[in-house]
Short mmCIF file of C-alpha atoms in Angstrom, two decimals:
data_model
loop_
_atom_site.label_atom_id
_atom_site.label_comp_id
_atom_site.label_asym_id
_atom_site.label_seq_id
_atom_site.Cartn_x
_atom_site.Cartn_y
_atom_site.Cartn_z
CA MET A 1 -31.94 -0.04 17.54
CA TYR A 2 -31.86 1.70 14.45
CA SER A 3 -28.70 3.63 13.13
CA PRO A 4 -29.12 7.57 13.72
CA THR A 5 -27.77 8.55 10.48
CA PHE A 6 -29.55 5.80 7.83
CA ASN A 7 -32.96 5.12 9.23
CA PHE A 8 -35.21 7.10 6.79
CA HIS A 9 -38.61 6.88 6.62
CA ASP A 10 -39.07 6.07 2.76
CA GLY A 11 -36.12 3.18 3.19
CA ASP A 12 -37.58 0.38 1.71
CA PHE A 13 -35.60 -2.29 2.86
CA ILE A 14 -33.24 -3.14 6.49
CA LEU A 15 -29.43 -4.08 7.01
CA ARG A 16 -29.12 -5.33 9.97
CA SER A 17 -25.49 -5.66 11.28
CA ASP A 18 -24.02 -7.90 13.50
CA CYS A 19 -25.95 -10.94 12.23
CA PRO A 20 -25.61 -14.08 10.85
CA HIS A 21 -27.20 -14.58 7.60
CA ASP A 22 -29.80 -17.15 8.63
CA ASP A 23 -33.76 -17.71 8.40
CA LYS A 24 -33.93 -17.13 11.98
CA LEU A 25 -32.56 -13.47 11.95
CA MET A 26 -30.94 -14.30 15.59
CA CYS A 27 -28.74 -11.51 15.89
CA SER A 28 -26.82 -10.07 18.71
CA ALA A 29 -27.28 -7.41 21.36
CA LYS A 30 -25.51 -4.97 19.17
CA SER A 31 -27.23 -5.65 16.19
CA ILE A 32 -28.04 -1.83 14.67
CA ASP A 33 -31.07 -1.30 11.67
CA PHE A 34 -29.89 0.74 8.92
CA ARG A 35 -32.74 1.47 7.15
CA VAL A 36 -31.79 2.51 3.49
CA HIS A 37 -32.95 2.53 0.22
CA ARG A 38 -32.91 0.20 -2.61
CA CYS A 39 -32.33 1.90 -5.42
CA ILE A 40 -28.93 3.66 -3.87
CA LEU A 41 -27.57 0.09 -3.17
CA SER A 42 -29.25 -1.21 -6.52
CA ALA A 43 -26.86 1.68 -8.06
CA SER A 44 -23.91 1.27 -6.46
CA SER A 45 -23.44 -2.73 -6.13
CA GLN A 46 -23.95 -5.03 -9.23
CA LEU A 47 -24.46 -7.81 -6.32
CA PHE A 48 -27.36 -5.67 -4.66
CA GLU A 49 -28.93 -4.72 -7.98
CA GLY A 50 -29.12 -8.63 -8.73
CA MET A 51 -30.51 -9.29 -5.52
CA LEU A 52 -32.60 -6.93 -5.13
CA SER A 53 -34.18 -7.62 -8.67
CA LEU A 54 -35.20 -11.09 -7.76
CA PRO A 55 -39.24 -11.75 -6.85
CA GLN A 56 -39.51 -10.83 -3.05
CA PRO A 57 -42.04 -12.97 -1.28
CA THR A 58 -45.20 -11.38 -0.72
CA SER A 59 -46.42 -10.32 2.85
CA ASP A 60 -50.07 -9.96 4.25
CA SER A 61 -49.12 -6.36 5.54
CA ASP A 62 -47.49 -3.75 3.15
CA SER A 63 -45.85 -2.42 6.22
CA ILE A 64 -43.46 -5.08 6.18
CA ILE A 65 -39.62 -3.89 5.40
CA PRO A 66 -37.44 -6.84 4.22
CA ILE A 67 -34.47 -7.46 6.32
CA ILE A 68 -30.91 -8.29 5.21
CA PRO A 69 -29.23 -9.95 7.78
CA PHE A 70 -24.82 -8.52 7.86
CA PRO A 71 -22.61 -10.56 9.85
CA GLU A 72 -20.07 -7.44 9.46
CA THR A 73 -20.26 -4.62 12.30
CA SER A 74 -21.87 -1.75 12.75
CA GLU A 75 -19.10 0.74 12.04
CA VAL A 76 -18.21 -1.27 8.64
CA LEU A 77 -21.53 -0.92 8.08
CA GLU A 78 -22.00 2.23 8.57
CA ALA A 79 -18.50 3.44 6.76
CA LEU A 80 -20.17 1.48 3.27
CA MET A 81 -23.42 3.63 3.53
CA ARG A 82 -21.30 6.84 4.25
CA HIS A 83 -19.14 6.11 0.75
CA VAL A 84 -22.40 4.75 -1.05
CA TYR A 85 -24.64 7.69 -0.14
CA PRO A 86 -23.74 11.14 -1.33
CA MET A 87 -22.54 11.74 1.86
CA GLU A 88 -18.96 12.90 3.69
CA ALA A 89 -17.05 10.08 3.47
CA PRO A 90 -15.98 8.22 7.09
CA VAL A 91 -12.59 9.06 8.73
CA ILE A 92 -10.79 6.44 8.85
CA ARG A 93 -7.39 6.89 11.06
CA THR A 94 -6.17 3.16 11.41
CA LEU A 95 -5.20 0.50 8.99
CA ASP A 96 -7.30 -1.60 11.67
CA GLU A 97 -9.86 0.36 10.64
CA LEU A 98 -9.91 0.53 7.09
CA ALA A 99 -9.15 -3.62 6.39
CA PRO A 100 -12.55 -5.05 7.19
CA ILE A 101 -14.05 -2.53 5.44
CA LEU A 102 -12.35 -3.20 2.44
CA GLU A 103 -12.98 -6.38 2.93
CA ALA A 104 -16.65 -5.74 3.26
CA ALA A 105 -17.07 -3.63 0.13
CA ARG A 106 -15.42 -6.15 -2.36
CA LYS A 107 -17.78 -8.90 -0.32
CA TYR A 108 -20.30 -7.04 -1.46
CA ASP A 109 -18.86 -5.41 -4.51
CA PHE A 110 -19.74 -1.63 -3.67
CA THR A 111 -17.44 0.01 -6.47
CA VAL A 112 -17.52 3.42 -5.41
CA ALA A 113 -16.78 2.66 -1.65
CA ILE A 114 -13.89 -0.06 -2.90
CA ASP A 115 -12.20 3.14 -5.51
CA ALA A 116 -12.23 5.59 -2.12
CA LEU A 117 -10.48 2.77 0.14
CA ARG A 118 -7.47 2.03 -2.52
CA ARG A 119 -6.63 5.91 -2.13
CA ARG A 120 -6.91 5.89 1.51
CA LEU A 121 -4.89 2.65 1.63
CA VAL A 122 -1.98 4.35 -0.13
CA SER A 123 -2.36 7.52 1.47
CA PRO A 124 1.35 8.66 2.74
CA GLU A 125 0.82 8.32 6.30
CA PHE A 126 0.14 4.40 6.35
CA LEU A 127 2.52 4.41 3.72
CA ASP A 128 5.27 5.78 5.73
CA ALA A 129 4.38 4.28 8.84
CA SER A 130 3.32 0.63 7.96
CA PRO A 131 4.54 -0.19 3.84
CA LEU A 132 4.50 -3.95 4.57
CA ARG A 133 1.39 -4.32 6.09
CA VAL A 134 -0.21 -1.96 3.14
CA TYR A 135 1.84 -4.52 0.62
CA GLY A 136 -0.06 -7.68 2.52
CA LEU A 137 -3.45 -6.05 2.64
CA ALA A 138 -3.18 -4.91 -1.34
CA THR A 139 -1.50 -8.12 -2.27
CA ARG A 140 -4.41 -9.91 -0.32
CA TYR A 141 -7.02 -7.64 -2.03
CA GLU A 142 -5.70 -7.96 -5.59
CA LEU A 143 -5.16 -4.50 -6.01
CA ASP A 144 -1.89 -4.51 -7.99
CA GLU A 145 -1.24 -0.38 -8.26
CA GLU A 146 -1.15 -0.40 -4.58
CA ALA A 147 0.82 -3.43 -4.29
CA GLY A 148 3.16 -1.34 -6.72
CA ILE A 149 3.30 1.37 -4.42
CA ALA A 150 3.52 -0.15 -1.69
CA SER A 151 6.43 -2.41 -2.78
CA ARG A 152 8.58 0.96 -3.69
CA ALA A 153 7.98 2.60 -0.64
CA LEU A 154 9.86 -0.44 1.08
CA LEU A 155 12.88 -0.14 -0.58
CA ASN A 156 13.39 2.95 1.64
CA MET A 157 13.74 0.76 4.98
CA PRO A 158 14.58 -2.65 6.03
CA LEU A 159 12.29 -5.16 5.87
CA SER A 160 13.10 -6.38 9.32
CA SER A 161 12.18 -2.82 10.34
CA GLN A 162 8.52 -3.35 9.59
CA VAL A 163 6.16 -4.52 13.13
CA PRO A 164 4.44 -8.14 12.70
CA HIS A 165 0.60 -7.75 12.47
CA GLU A 166 -1.88 -10.59 11.37
CA ASP A 167 -2.30 -8.92 7.99
CA LEU A 168 0.89 -10.35 6.96
CA LYS A 169 -0.39 -13.80 7.60
CA HIS A 170 -2.50 -13.31 4.32
CA ILE A 171 0.93 -12.45 2.25
CA THR A 172 1.46 -15.57 0.02
CA ALA A 173 4.88 -17.05 -0.61
CA TYR A 174 4.72 -15.69 -4.30
CA ASP A 175 4.23 -11.90 -3.17
CA TYR A 176 6.32 -12.26 -0.36
CA HIS A 177 9.29 -13.32 -2.75
CA ARG A 178 8.41 -10.71 -5.63
CA LEU A 179 8.90 -8.10 -2.85
CA VAL A 180 12.62 -9.57 -2.15
CA VAL A 181 13.75 -10.23 -5.58
CA LEU A 182 12.79 -6.45 -6.56
CA ARG A 183 14.92 -5.50 -3.46
CA GLU A 184 17.65 -8.15 -4.14
CA GLU A 185 17.70 -7.33 -8.24
CA ARG A 186 17.77 -3.04 -7.49
CA ALA A 187 20.37 -3.58 -5.05
CA LEU A 188 22.75 -5.47 -7.09
CA ALA A 189 21.85 -3.01 -10.24
CA ALA A 190 22.77 0.02 -8.26
CA ILE A 191 25.91 -1.38 -6.68
CA SER A 192 26.68 -2.37 -10.39
CA LEU A 193 26.43 1.52 -11.41
CA LEU A 194 29.06 2.74 -8.55
CA THR A 195 31.71 3.21 -11.12
CA PRO A 196 33.92 6.73 -10.51
CA SER A 197 34.12 8.70 -13.57
CA ARG A 198 37.58 9.30 -15.15
CA ASP A 199 37.10 13.05 -14.54
CA LEU A 200 36.17 12.65 -10.67
CA LYS A 201 39.87 14.27 -9.34
CA CYS A 202 41.29 15.67 -5.91
CA MET A 203 43.68 18.18 -6.40
CA GLN A 204 45.66 16.64 -3.72
CA CYS A 205 44.95 12.81 -3.89
CA ASN A 206 45.64 12.68 -7.64
CA GLY A 207 48.43 15.90 -7.52
CA ARG A 208 51.65 13.83 -8.36
CA TRP A 209 52.05 11.74 -11.34
CA ASP A 210 51.92 8.30 -10.05
CA THR A 211 48.04 8.90 -8.23
CA ALA A 212 46.53 10.95 -11.34
CA ARG A 213 44.79 7.73 -12.68
CA GLU A 214 43.94 6.99 -9.43
CA PRO A 215 40.13 7.61 -8.08
CA PRO A 216 40.06 10.25 -5.32
CA ARG A 217 41.01 8.91 -1.85
CA TRP A 218 37.53 9.93 -0.53
CA TRP A 219 35.78 7.65 -3.32
CA MET A 220 36.96 4.18 -1.72
CA ASP A 221 35.42 4.75 1.51
CA TYR A 222 32.11 5.83 -0.23
CA ARG A 223 31.57 3.15 -2.19
CA GLU A 224 31.85 0.80 0.34
CA ARG A 225 29.56 2.57 2.69
CA ALA A 226 27.35 3.10 -0.33
CA LYS A 227 27.34 -0.65 -0.90
CA GLU A 228 25.95 -1.47 2.59
CA GLU A 229 23.81 0.79 2.35
CA LEU A 230 21.98 -0.41 -1.12
CA ARG A 231 22.12 -3.67 0.64
CA VAL A 232 19.73 -2.44 2.81
CA ARG A 233 17.69 0.27 1.41
CA PRO A 234 17.98 0.12 -2.47
CA THR A 235 17.16 3.63 -3.18
CA SER A 236 19.06 6.92 -3.45
CA GLY A 237 17.76 8.44 -0.11
CA VAL A 238 20.57 7.87 1.97
CA ILE A 239 24.19 7.73 -0.20
CA PHE A 240 23.40 11.41 -1.60
CA SER A 241 22.64 12.86 1.42
CA LEU A 242 25.41 15.84 2.83
CA PRO A 243 25.88 13.61 6.28
CA PHE A 244 26.84 10.48 4.24
CA LEU A 245 29.06 12.31 1.68
CA GLN A 246 30.95 14.31 5.04
CA GLN A 247 31.60 11.05 6.46
CA SER A 248 33.68 10.04 3.33
CA ALA A 249 35.45 13.66 2.88
CA GLN A 250 36.67 13.11 6.32
CA LYS A 251 38.40 9.88 5.41
CA GLY A 252 39.70 11.42 2.44
CA CYS A 253 42.71 13.92 2.35
CA THR A 254 42.46 17.54 3.17
CA GLY A 255 41.26 18.05 -0.47
CA CYS A 256 38.59 15.82 -0.32
CA ALA A 257 36.08 17.60 0.98
CA ALA A 258 36.35 20.58 -1.91
CA SER A 259 36.79 17.77 -4.59
CA ILE A 260 33.30 16.21 -3.45
CA LEU A 261 31.88 19.37 -3.83
CA SER A 262 33.10 20.20 -7.41
CA SER A 263 31.71 16.64 -7.90
CA SER A 264 27.95 17.44 -7.70
CA TRP A 265 27.48 16.95 -11.52
CA PHE A 266 28.80 13.21 -11.04
CA PHE A 267 26.65 12.69 -8.40
CA ALA A 268 23.83 13.86 -10.07
CA GLN A 269 24.08 11.33 -13.14
CA LEU A 270 24.59 8.77 -10.56
CA GLN A 271 21.57 9.46 -8.61
CA GLN A 272 19.00 10.04 -11.66
CA SER A 273 20.74 5.91 -12.79
CA ILE A 274 19.91 4.93 -9.69
CA ASP A 275 16.08 6.48 -9.01
CA GLU A 276 15.77 5.26 -13.05
CA LEU A 277 16.28 1.44 -11.98
CA PRO A 278 12.44 -0.76 -11.46
CA SER A 279 11.24 0.00 -8.54
CA THR A 280 7.97 -1.86 -7.89
CA VAL A 281 7.00 -5.19 -8.03
#
């Protein structure tokens, strides 16, 4: 059975899906033939360029087209061809779809497909939903830039919140250790920045001579809760949010809410310092 999309009448060889690499071409009932062009694949892959430049066996009939067996499924093979040919790229909605296509693209050295799949791997929807899995795929295929992007996304959530997946079995101890160290070192560095400015005052808390040099009451609550939050998520996303600050205002005196509002300059400086900490493996 031929692919309805890749069955070019002038194609000069066939890629057969769901077919092991053997001389008998004993394939499954799901096998699909992709009749494609030698020149297109040679231009897209150095592996194919080298393979197709070798002398081909002679045939008594000019009508016989060489067949190259592919163990990959027809869905994976079609996605690869859609990246290689000048046509609309395939729609990849899940990491389950992306992972085998990326593996095949690297296996057969389809550079244009690899580049497109790398961009798709770190798309916002995948990073928001499964950053640890994205990190696992990136490290498995030695995609350093994408691994860094995924490690940054992982700072925004506890590692324990990530759903286990088969892909995570391929994360090496080395790569997981780098991730853990990044989070721990960033958390410690961020916590060390939680030092109140001498200009941080509350008109009521610091209104007496014996409390004038102390930080406002809201600060003690804020610092302790910020420490706990940074150990779980070592980013500035939560600790500078209005709900987080409001809780500290409620723990202070009646003037602490106004003190927090007037300390926006301090929070801006603190947030910038935390955001400038190393954020990728």
